[in-house]
Each structure stands twice: as C-alpha cells, then as structure tokens.
mmCIF file of C-alpha atoms in Angstrom:
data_model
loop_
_atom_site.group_PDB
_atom_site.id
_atom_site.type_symbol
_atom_site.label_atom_id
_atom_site.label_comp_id
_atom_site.label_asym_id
_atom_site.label_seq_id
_atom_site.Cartn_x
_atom_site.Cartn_y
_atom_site.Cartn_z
ATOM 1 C CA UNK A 23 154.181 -19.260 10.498
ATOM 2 C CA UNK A 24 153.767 -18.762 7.093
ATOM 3 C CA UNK A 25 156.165 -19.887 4.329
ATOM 4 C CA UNK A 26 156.703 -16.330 3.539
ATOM 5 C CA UNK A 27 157.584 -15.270 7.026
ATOM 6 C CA UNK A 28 160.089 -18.082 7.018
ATOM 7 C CA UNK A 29 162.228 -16.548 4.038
ATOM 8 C CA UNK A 30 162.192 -12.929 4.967
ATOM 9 C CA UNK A 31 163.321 -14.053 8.737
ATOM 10 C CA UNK A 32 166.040 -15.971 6.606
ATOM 11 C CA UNK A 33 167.114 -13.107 4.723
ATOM 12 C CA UNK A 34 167.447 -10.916 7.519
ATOM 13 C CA UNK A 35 169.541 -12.896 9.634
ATOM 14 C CA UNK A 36 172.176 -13.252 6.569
ATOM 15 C CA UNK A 37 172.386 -9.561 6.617
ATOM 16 C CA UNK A 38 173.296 -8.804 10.256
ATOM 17 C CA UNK A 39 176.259 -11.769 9.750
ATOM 18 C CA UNK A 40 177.417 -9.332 6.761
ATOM 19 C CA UNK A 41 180.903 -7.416 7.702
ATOM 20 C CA UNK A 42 180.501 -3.687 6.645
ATOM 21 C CA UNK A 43 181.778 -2.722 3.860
ATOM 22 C CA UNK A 44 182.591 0.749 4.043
ATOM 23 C CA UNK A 45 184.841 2.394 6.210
ATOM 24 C CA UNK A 46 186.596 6.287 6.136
ATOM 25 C CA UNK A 47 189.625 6.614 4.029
ATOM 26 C CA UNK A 48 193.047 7.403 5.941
ATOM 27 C CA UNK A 49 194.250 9.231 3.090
ATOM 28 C CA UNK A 50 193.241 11.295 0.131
ATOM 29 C CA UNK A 51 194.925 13.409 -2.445
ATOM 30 C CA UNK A 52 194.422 17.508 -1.895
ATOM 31 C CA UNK A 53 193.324 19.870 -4.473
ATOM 32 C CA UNK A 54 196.729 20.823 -5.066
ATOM 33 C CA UNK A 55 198.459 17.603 -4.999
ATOM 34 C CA UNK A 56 199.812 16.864 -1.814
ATOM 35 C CA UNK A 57 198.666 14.520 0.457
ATOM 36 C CA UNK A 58 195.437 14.983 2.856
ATOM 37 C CA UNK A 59 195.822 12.732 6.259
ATOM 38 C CA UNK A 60 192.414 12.114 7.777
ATOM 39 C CA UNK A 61 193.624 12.323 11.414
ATOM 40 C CA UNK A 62 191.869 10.638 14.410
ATOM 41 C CA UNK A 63 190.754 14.307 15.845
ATOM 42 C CA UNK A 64 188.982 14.979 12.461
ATOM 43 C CA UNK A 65 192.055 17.449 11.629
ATOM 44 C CA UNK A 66 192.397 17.013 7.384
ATOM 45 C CA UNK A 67 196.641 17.587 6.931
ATOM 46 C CA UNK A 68 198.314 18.258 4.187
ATOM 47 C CA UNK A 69 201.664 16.783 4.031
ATOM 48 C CA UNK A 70 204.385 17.782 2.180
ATOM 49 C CA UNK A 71 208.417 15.342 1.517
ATOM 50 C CA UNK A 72 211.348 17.319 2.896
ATOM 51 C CA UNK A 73 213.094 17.351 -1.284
ATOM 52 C CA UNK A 74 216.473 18.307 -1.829
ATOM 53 C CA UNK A 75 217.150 21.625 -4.408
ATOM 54 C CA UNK A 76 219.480 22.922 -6.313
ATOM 55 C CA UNK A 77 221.012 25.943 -6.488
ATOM 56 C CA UNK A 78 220.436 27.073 -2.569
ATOM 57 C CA UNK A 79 219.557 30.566 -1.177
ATOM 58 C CA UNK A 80 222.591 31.339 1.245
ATOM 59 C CA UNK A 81 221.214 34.112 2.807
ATOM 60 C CA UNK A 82 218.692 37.319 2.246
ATOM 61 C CA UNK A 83 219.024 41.074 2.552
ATOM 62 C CA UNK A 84 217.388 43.603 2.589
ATOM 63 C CA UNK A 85 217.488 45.729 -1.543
ATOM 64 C CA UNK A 86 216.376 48.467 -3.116
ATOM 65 C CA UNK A 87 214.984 48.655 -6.549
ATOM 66 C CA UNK A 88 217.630 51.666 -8.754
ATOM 67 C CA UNK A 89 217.990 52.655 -11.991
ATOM 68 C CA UNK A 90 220.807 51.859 -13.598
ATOM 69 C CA UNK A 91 223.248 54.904 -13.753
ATOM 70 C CA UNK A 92 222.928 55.553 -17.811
ATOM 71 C CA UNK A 93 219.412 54.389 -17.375
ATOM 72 C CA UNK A 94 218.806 58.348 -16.458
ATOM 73 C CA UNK A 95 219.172 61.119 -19.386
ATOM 74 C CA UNK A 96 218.321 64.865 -18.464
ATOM 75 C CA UNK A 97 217.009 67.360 -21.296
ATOM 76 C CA UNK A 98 217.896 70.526 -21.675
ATOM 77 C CA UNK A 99 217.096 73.816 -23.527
ATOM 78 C CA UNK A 100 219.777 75.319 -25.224
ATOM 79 C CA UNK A 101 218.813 78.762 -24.891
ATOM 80 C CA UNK A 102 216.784 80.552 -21.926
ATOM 81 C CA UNK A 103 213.252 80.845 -22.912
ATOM 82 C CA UNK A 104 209.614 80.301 -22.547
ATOM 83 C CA UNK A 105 207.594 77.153 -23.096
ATOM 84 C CA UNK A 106 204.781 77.878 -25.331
ATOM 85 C CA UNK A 107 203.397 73.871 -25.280
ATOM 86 C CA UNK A 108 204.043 71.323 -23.526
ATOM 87 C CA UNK A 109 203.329 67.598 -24.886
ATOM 88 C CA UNK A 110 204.060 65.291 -21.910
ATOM 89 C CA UNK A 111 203.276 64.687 -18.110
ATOM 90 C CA UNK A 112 205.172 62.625 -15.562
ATOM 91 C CA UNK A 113 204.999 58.869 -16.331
ATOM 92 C CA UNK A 114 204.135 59.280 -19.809
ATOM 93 C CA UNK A 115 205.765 56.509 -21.987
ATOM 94 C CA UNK A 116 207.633 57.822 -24.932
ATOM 95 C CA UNK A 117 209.593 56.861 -27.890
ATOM 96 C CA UNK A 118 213.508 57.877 -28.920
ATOM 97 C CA UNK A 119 212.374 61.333 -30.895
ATOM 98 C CA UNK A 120 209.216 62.515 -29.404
ATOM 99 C CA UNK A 121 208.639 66.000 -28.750
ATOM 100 C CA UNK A 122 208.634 66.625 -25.261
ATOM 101 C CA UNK A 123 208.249 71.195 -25.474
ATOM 102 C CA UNK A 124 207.739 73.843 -27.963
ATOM 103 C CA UNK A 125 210.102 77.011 -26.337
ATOM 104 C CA UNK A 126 210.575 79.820 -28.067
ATOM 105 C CA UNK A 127 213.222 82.218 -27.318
ATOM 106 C CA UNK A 128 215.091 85.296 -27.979
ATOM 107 C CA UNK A 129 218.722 84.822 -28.636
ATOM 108 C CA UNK A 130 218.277 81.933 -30.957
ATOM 109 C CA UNK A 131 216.715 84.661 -33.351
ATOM 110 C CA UNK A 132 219.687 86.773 -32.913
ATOM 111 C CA UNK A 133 221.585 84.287 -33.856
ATOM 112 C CA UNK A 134 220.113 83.524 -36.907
ATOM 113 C CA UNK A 135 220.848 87.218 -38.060
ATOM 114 C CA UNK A 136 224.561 86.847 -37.109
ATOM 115 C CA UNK A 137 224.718 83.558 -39.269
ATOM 116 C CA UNK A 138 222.861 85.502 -42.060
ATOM 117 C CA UNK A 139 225.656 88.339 -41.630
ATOM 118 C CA UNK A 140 228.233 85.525 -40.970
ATOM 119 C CA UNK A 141 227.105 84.139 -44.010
ATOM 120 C CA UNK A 142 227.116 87.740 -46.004
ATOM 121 C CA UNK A 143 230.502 88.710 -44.391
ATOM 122 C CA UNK A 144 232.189 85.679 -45.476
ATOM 123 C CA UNK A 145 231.093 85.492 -49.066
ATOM 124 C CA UNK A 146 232.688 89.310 -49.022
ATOM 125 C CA UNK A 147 235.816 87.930 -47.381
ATOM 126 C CA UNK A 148 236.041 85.484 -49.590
ATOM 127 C CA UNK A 149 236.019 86.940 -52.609
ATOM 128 C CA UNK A 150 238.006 89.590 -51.952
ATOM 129 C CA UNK A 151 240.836 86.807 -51.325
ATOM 130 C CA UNK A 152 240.549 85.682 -54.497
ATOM 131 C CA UNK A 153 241.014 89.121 -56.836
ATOM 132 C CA UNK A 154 244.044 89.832 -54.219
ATOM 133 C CA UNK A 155 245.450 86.416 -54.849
ATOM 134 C CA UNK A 156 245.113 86.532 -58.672
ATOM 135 C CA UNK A 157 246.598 90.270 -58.867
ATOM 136 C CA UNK A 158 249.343 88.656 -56.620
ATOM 137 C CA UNK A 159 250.228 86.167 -59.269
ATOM 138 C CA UNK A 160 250.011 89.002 -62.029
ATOM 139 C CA UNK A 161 253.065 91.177 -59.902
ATOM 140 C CA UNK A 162 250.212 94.193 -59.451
ATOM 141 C CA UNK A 163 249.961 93.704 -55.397
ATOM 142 C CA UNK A 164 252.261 92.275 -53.026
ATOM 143 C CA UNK A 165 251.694 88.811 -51.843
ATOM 144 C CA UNK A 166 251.145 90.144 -48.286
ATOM 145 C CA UNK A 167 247.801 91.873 -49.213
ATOM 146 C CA UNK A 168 247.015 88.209 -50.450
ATOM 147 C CA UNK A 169 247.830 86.662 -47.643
ATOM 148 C CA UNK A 170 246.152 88.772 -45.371
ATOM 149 C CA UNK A 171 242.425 88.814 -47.341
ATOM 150 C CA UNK A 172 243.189 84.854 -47.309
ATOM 151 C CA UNK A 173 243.479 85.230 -43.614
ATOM 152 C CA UNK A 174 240.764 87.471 -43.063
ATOM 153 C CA UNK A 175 238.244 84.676 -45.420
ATOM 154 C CA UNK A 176 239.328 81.758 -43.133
ATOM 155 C CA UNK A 177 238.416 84.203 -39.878
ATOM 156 C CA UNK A 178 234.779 84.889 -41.652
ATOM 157 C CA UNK A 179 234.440 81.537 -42.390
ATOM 158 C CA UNK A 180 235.490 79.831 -38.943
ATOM 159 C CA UNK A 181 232.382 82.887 -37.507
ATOM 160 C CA UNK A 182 230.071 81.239 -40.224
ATOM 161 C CA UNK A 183 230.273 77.938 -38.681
ATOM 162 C CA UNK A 184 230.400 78.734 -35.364
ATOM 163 C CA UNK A 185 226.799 80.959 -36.019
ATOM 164 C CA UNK A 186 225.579 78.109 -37.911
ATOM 165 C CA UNK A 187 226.130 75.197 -35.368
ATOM 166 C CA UNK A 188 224.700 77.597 -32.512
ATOM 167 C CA UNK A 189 221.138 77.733 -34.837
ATOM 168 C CA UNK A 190 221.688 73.944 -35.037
ATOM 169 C CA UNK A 191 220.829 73.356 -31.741
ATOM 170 C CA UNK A 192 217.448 72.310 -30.867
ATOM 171 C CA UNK A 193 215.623 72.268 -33.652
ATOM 172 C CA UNK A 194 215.405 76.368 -34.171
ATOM 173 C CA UNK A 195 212.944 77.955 -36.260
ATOM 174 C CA UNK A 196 212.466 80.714 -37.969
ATOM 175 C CA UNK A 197 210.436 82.462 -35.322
ATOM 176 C CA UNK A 198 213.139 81.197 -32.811
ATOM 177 C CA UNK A 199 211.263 78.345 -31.283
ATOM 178 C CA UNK A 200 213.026 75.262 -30.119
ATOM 179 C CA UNK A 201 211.256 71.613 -30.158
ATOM 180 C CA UNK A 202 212.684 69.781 -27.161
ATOM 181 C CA UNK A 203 212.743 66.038 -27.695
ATOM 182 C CA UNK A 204 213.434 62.597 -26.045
ATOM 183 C CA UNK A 205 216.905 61.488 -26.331
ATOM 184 C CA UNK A 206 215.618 58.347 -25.416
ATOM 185 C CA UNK A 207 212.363 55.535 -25.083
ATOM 186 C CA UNK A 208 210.952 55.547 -21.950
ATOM 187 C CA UNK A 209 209.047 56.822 -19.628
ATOM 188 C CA UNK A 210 209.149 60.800 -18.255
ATOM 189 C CA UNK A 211 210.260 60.999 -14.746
ATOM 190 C CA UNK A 212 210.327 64.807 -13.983
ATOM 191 C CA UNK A 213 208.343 67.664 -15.895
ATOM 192 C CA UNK A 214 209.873 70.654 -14.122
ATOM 193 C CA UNK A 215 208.036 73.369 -16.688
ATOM 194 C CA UNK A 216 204.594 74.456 -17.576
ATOM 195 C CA UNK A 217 202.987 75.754 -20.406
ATOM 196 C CA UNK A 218 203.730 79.718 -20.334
ATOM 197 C CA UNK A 219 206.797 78.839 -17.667
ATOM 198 C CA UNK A 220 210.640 79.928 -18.261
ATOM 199 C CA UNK A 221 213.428 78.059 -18.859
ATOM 200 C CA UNK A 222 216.552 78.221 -18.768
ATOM 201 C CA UNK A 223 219.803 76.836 -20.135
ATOM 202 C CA UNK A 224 221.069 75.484 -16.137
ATOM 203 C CA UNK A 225 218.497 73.041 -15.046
ATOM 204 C CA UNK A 226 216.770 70.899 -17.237
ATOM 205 C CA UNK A 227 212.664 70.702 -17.425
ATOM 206 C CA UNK A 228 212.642 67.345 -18.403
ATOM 207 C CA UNK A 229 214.135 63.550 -17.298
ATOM 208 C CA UNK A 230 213.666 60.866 -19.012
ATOM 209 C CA UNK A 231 214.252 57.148 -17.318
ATOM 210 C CA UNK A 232 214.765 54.366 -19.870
ATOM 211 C CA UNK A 233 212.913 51.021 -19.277
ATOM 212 C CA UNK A 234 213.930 47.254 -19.296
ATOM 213 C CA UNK A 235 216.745 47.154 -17.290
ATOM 214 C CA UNK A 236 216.948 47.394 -13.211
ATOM 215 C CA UNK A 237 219.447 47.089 -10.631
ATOM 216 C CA UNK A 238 219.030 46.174 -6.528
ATOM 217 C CA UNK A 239 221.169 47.700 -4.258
ATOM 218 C CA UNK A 240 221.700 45.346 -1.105
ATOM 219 C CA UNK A 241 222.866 45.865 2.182
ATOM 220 C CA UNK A 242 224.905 42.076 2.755
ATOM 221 C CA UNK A 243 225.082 41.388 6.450
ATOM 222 C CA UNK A 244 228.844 40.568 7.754
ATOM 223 C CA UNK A 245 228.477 37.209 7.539
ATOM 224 C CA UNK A 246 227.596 36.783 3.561
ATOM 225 C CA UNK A 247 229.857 39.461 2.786
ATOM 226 C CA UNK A 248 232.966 36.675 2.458
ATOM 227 C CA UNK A 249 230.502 34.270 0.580
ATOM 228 C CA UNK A 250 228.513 36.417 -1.760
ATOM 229 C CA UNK A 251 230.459 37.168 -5.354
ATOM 230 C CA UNK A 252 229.656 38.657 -8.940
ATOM 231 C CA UNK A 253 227.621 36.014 -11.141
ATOM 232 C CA UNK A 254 225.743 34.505 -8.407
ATOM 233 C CA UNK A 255 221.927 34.151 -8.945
ATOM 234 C CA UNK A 256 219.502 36.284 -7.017
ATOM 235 C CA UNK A 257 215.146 36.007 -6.307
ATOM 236 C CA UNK A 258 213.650 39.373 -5.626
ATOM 237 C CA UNK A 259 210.309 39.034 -3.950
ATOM 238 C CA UNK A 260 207.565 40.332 -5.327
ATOM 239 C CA UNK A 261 203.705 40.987 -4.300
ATOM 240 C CA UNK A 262 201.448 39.583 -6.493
ATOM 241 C CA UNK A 263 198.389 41.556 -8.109
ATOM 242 C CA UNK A 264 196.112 38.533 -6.668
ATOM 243 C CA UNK A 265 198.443 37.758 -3.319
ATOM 244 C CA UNK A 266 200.913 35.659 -4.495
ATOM 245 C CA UNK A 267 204.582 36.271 -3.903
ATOM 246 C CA UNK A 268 205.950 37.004 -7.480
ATOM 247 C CA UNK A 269 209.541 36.597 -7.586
ATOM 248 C CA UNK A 270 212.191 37.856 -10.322
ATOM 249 C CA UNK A 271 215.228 36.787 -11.230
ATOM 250 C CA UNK A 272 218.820 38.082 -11.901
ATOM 251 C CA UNK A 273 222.917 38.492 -10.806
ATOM 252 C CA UNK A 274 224.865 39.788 -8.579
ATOM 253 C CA UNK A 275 227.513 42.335 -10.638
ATOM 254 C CA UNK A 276 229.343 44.058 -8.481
ATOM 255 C CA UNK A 277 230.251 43.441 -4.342
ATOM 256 C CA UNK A 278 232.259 46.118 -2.298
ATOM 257 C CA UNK A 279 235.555 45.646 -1.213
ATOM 258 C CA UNK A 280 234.780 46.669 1.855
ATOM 259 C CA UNK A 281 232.472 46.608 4.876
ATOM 260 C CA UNK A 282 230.563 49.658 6.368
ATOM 261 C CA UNK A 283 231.550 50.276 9.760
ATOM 262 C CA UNK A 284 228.479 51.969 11.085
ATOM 263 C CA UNK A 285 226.303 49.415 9.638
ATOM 264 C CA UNK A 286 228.729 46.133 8.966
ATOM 265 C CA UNK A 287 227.187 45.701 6.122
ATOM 266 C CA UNK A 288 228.720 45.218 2.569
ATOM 267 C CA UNK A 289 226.969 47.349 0.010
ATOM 268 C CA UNK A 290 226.404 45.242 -3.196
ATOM 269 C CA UNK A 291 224.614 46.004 -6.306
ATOM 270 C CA UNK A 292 222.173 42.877 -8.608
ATOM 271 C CA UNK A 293 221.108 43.478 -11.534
ATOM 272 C CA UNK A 294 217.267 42.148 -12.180
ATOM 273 C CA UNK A 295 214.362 42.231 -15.527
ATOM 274 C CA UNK A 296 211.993 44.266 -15.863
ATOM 275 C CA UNK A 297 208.448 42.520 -14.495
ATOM 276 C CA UNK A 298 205.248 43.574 -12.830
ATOM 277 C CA UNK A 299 206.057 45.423 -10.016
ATOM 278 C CA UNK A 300 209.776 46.522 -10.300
ATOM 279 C CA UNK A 301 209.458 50.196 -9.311
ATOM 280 C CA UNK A 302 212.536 52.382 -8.826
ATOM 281 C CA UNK A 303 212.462 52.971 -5.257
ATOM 282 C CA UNK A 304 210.803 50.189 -3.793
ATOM 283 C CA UNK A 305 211.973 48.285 -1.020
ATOM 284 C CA UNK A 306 212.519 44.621 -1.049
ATOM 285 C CA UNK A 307 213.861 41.269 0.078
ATOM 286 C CA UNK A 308 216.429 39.530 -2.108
ATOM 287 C CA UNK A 309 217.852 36.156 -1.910
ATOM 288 C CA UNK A 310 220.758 35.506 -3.191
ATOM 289 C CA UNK A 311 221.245 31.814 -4.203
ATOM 290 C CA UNK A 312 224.974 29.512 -4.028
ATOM 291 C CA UNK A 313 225.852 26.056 -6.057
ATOM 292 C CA UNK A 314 225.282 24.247 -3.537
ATOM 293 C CA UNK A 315 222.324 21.295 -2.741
ATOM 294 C CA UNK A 316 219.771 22.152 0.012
ATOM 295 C CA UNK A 317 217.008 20.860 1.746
ATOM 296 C CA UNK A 318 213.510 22.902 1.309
ATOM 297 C CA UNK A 319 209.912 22.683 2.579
ATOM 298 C CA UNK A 320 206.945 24.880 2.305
ATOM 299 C CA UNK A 321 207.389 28.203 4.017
ATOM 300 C CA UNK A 322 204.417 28.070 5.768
ATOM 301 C CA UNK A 323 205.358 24.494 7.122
ATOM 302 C CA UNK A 324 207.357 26.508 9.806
ATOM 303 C CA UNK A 325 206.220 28.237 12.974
ATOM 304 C CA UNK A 326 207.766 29.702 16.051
ATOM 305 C CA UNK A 327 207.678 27.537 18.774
ATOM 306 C CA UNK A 328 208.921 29.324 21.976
ATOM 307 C CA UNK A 329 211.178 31.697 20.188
ATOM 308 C CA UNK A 330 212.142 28.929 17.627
ATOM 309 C CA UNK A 331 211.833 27.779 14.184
ATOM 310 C CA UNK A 332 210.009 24.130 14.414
ATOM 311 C CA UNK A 333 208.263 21.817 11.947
ATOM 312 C CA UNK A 334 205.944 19.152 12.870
ATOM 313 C CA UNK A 335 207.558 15.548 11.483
ATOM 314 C CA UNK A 336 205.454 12.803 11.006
ATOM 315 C CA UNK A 337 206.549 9.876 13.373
ATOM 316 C CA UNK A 338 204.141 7.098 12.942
ATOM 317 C CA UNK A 339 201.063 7.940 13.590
ATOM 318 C CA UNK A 340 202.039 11.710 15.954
ATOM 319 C CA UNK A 341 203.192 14.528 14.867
ATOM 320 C CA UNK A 342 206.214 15.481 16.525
ATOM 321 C CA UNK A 343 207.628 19.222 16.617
ATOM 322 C CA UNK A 344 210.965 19.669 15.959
ATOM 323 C CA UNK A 345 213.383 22.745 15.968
ATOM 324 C CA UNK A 346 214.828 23.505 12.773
ATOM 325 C CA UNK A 347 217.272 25.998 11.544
ATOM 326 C CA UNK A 348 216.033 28.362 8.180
ATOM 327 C CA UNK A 349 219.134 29.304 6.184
ATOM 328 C CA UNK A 350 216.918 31.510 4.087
ATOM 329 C CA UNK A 351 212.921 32.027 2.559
ATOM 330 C CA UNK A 352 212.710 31.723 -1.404
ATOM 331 C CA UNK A 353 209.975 31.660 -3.671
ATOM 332 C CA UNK A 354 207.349 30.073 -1.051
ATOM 333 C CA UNK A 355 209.957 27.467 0.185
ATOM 334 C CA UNK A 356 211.817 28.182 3.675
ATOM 335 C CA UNK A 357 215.555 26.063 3.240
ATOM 336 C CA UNK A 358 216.396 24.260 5.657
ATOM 337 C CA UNK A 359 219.967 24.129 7.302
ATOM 338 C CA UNK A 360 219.529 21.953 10.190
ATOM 339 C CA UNK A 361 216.976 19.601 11.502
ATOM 340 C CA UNK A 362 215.096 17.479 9.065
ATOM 341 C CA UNK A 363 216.193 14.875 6.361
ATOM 342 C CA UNK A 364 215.572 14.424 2.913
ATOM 343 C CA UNK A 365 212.353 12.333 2.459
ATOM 344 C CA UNK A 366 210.730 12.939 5.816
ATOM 345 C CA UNK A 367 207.174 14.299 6.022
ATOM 346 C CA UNK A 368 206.155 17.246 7.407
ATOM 347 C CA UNK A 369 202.683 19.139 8.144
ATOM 348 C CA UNK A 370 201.654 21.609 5.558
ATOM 349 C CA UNK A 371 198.875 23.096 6.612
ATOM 350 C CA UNK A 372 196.490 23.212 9.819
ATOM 351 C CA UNK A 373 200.187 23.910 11.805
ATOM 352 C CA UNK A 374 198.528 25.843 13.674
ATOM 353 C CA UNK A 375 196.123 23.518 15.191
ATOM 354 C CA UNK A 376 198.706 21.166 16.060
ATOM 355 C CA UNK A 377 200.815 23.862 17.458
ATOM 356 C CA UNK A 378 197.795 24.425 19.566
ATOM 357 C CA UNK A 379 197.477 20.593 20.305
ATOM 358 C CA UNK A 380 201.149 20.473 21.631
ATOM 359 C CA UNK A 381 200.373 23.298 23.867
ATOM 360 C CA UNK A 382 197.797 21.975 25.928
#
C-alpha cells in the first residue's frame, strides 16, 4: 500500500468518529412574532401566552348603526311651486349654504306686489298722521282725527312688515323663484323632487344628514342590563376593506330604565366616530368593555369541542384540550372567564389539526 493510500484511509476513518453537527431546530420565531413549535408529527404551531388586559369586554350585543336625532334636518319650500333645476342627487356631500333647487312659484310674486302696495299704503298712512297731528297741535282738528290716522299708520306699517318678511323667505326673486339651500354640511339623504316636478309647502324634497357623529342602538341581554352604565367604553366591529376586523371606539350615553318584556332586553344607546364603514343602518356587534382585569387569547385559539369552547394548553411536550368559558370576542382576542391562567401557552394556529388529532 502506498503512502498515499495510507493517509486518505486515515482521514476517512476520523470522519465517521465525527458527531453530527446539525440537527432540526425545536423552535423558531413566526413571521408575526409568536412562537413556531416544530412538533414531532411535522405540525409547525404557533403559540401564543394567555396575558392579562385591561379594561375587559363584559359582554356583547347585538347594535345598530343611527343617526343622531339633530343629526337629521329636513328642507322645505316655503311656497307651493315647481322646481325648475335641481343641483344635487342622493349621497351628494355638501357644504352649510349650497344650493340644493331653483323653484319658482306663484304666490311669492303676489306677494311682492302686496309689499310694494304695503309699502305705498303705508307711506300714505303715514303721512297723513303727521299733517293731522300737527293741525292737532295748532287747535284746527280734534285730537281724535290724530289719533286715529296715527292708528291707521301703525296698522299699514305692521302689513308692511308682515309682506316684507313673507318675500324674505327663501331667497325670492324678482321673477318669484326660490333657491333652496342646505341648512347644513353633509351629505343628501332623500331627493324627493325632479327637475320640472311640484312642490309643495307640506313635505319637504330634500334631507340632509350631517356627518361625524354616530350613535349604536343595542339590544343588552337581561343579564348586562344591571352591569352596563353611561361612560363605559364600547368596540364596534367592523369589516375591513382587505378582511380584517376594523373596530371603532366610543361610550355608552344613555341605558333604559327598564327591560322589554317581549324581548328581555334593555334598549341602550353608544355613541361611536365616524370611520370607514359606519353606515346608518348597518347591523353590528358591539362590545361593551368594564374596569376590570381579564385574561385574553387569540380568537381563533378557540374551537368547539363537542358543543364546547376548548383551547389546546401546552403540557410538556402534548397538547392538552381544555374547556374554557368566553366572557366575550374583542378586537381579534376571545376573553377568557374560566379555564386557563395567566402565562400558560396555548395553540394559535393549526387548531384544527390537533382538534383532528384528539379525535382519532
């Protein structure tokens, strides 16, 4: 055997005594922070700490998205006529101001001929009070016919303003059009006239809805209606333009004295910001949060296991299913009022795989 032989026989049998030197990792850090157990079955868990919060939900019910009362202004046309233009549609966003109508009617131009004759008559009237008053003073007339003429002036005058203040009113031309306008910003909720269309001084053609400011009505099951009171915080959930639960905040501000008997429910009313999505009229979920401390885990930690809310606790190396009682959903975290502890690790994600596991 050759001297060369020798060494590379050498250097292979000091490789084969070598220990490896690479082995898979137990653990690794998710994408989104939370831990990643590699388990034994080639499942990759996320794990999430059971953390105590602040500030927990007590309970959820069911809301709808209102209005506030004054949030609602109607407008009307003085005077029956017809609408020549109209300058908005439903939904339209407008400022305090803008014109909304162009009607033109009949009776306003009437009434700017009895404020020009108001106007003549009590020029006439008044005048005439004055030559009585001053031949009153000189002894040639009585002081009744003065008083009387003074009488009659105050009569033509009191028709002047009353004529006037009538011609006032919406904006009246010459040609007896009217320019109805928004009392208020924000956006048009009803157009209930079209272009060439009557209207009359009864209903009113346009609503306007201000913006900024909602309310949630909520129907409070029996049992929060003893616990829930004005000032407490409330989450409205949201859906998200990309999926995600948006969620919006705000306070309770008023609570019913009383409960419903058909329903037993208490009626309550929150009042919430204006975000993307709050829509008058939609239907939602609101939580309504105490001052107390809580326990909280990822909402979709939990699953229904045989009619009941579980979690799966790490215990050594198993995962272990375990019943748990939700006290209330919130912003992507499901509160927990009985069953786990503060610190304790629970399975994040694949929940369904171990739920599986369990089963078989």
């Amino acid at each position: 055997m050759t001297p060369r032989s020798i060494a590379l026989l050498a250097a292979l049998a000091a490789m084969a005594g070598l220990p490896a030197c690479s082995s898979p990792q137990s653990e690794q850090a998710g994408s989104d922070g939370a831990e990643t157990a590699q388990e034994p079955d080639g499942l990759a868990i996320e794990t999430a700490d059971v953390m105590e919060i602040d500030g927990v939900p007590i309970g959820s019910a069911p809301g709808t998205i209102t209005l506030p009362p004054e949030a609602r202004v109607a407008v009307t046309a003085p005077f029956p006529g017809a609408a020549v233009r109209v300058f908005v549609i439903e939904g339209q966003r407008v400022a305090r101001g803008d014109p909304l109508a162009l009607v033109r009617a009949a009776e306003p131009v009437q009434i700017s001929g009895e404020l020009a004759r108001a106007r003549s008559a009590e020029r006439l009237a008044e005048a005439r009070a004055k030559r009585l008053a001053q031949l009153a003073e000189e002894g040639i007339v009585a002081e009744a016919r003065a008083d009387e003429a003074q009488a009659e002036y105050e009569q033509a005058r009191a028709t002047r303003a009353e004529a006037a203040r009538l011609a006032a009113l919406g904006g009246i031309g010459p040609d007896g059009t009217m320019t109805l306008a928004a009392p208020i910003a924000g956006r048009v909720a009803h157009v209930g006239v079209e272009t060439g269309g009557g209207v009359d001084g009864m209903g009113a053609p346009f609503v306007v809805e201000a913006e900024g400011a909602y309310q949630v009505e909520l129907q409070l099951p029996e049992r929060l209606a003893r616990e829930v009171r004005p000032g407490m915080a409330v989450e409205v959930a949201l859906p998200g333009a990309d999926g995600e639960a948006l969620s919006v905040g705000g306070r309770i501000i008023a609570v019913a004295p009383s409960i419903d008997p058909a329903t037993r429910s208490v009626m309550a009313r929150a009042s919430i910001g204006d975000a993307p999505g709050v829509v008058a009229g939609r239907n939602v979920s609101v939580a309504i949060r105490g001052s107390g401390k809580g326990l909280a885990v990822p909402e979709h930690a939990v699953t229904r296991i045989a009619g009941k809310d579980h979690v799966f606790v790490r215990e050594g190396e198993d995962w272990t299913a375990r019943p748990v009682v939700v006290g209330a959903t919130s912003g992507g975290l499901a509160i927990i009022a009985e069953g786990l502890e503060a610190g304790e690790t629970v399975a994040a994600s694949s929940v369904a795989e171990l739920k599986a596991q369990g089963a078989e």
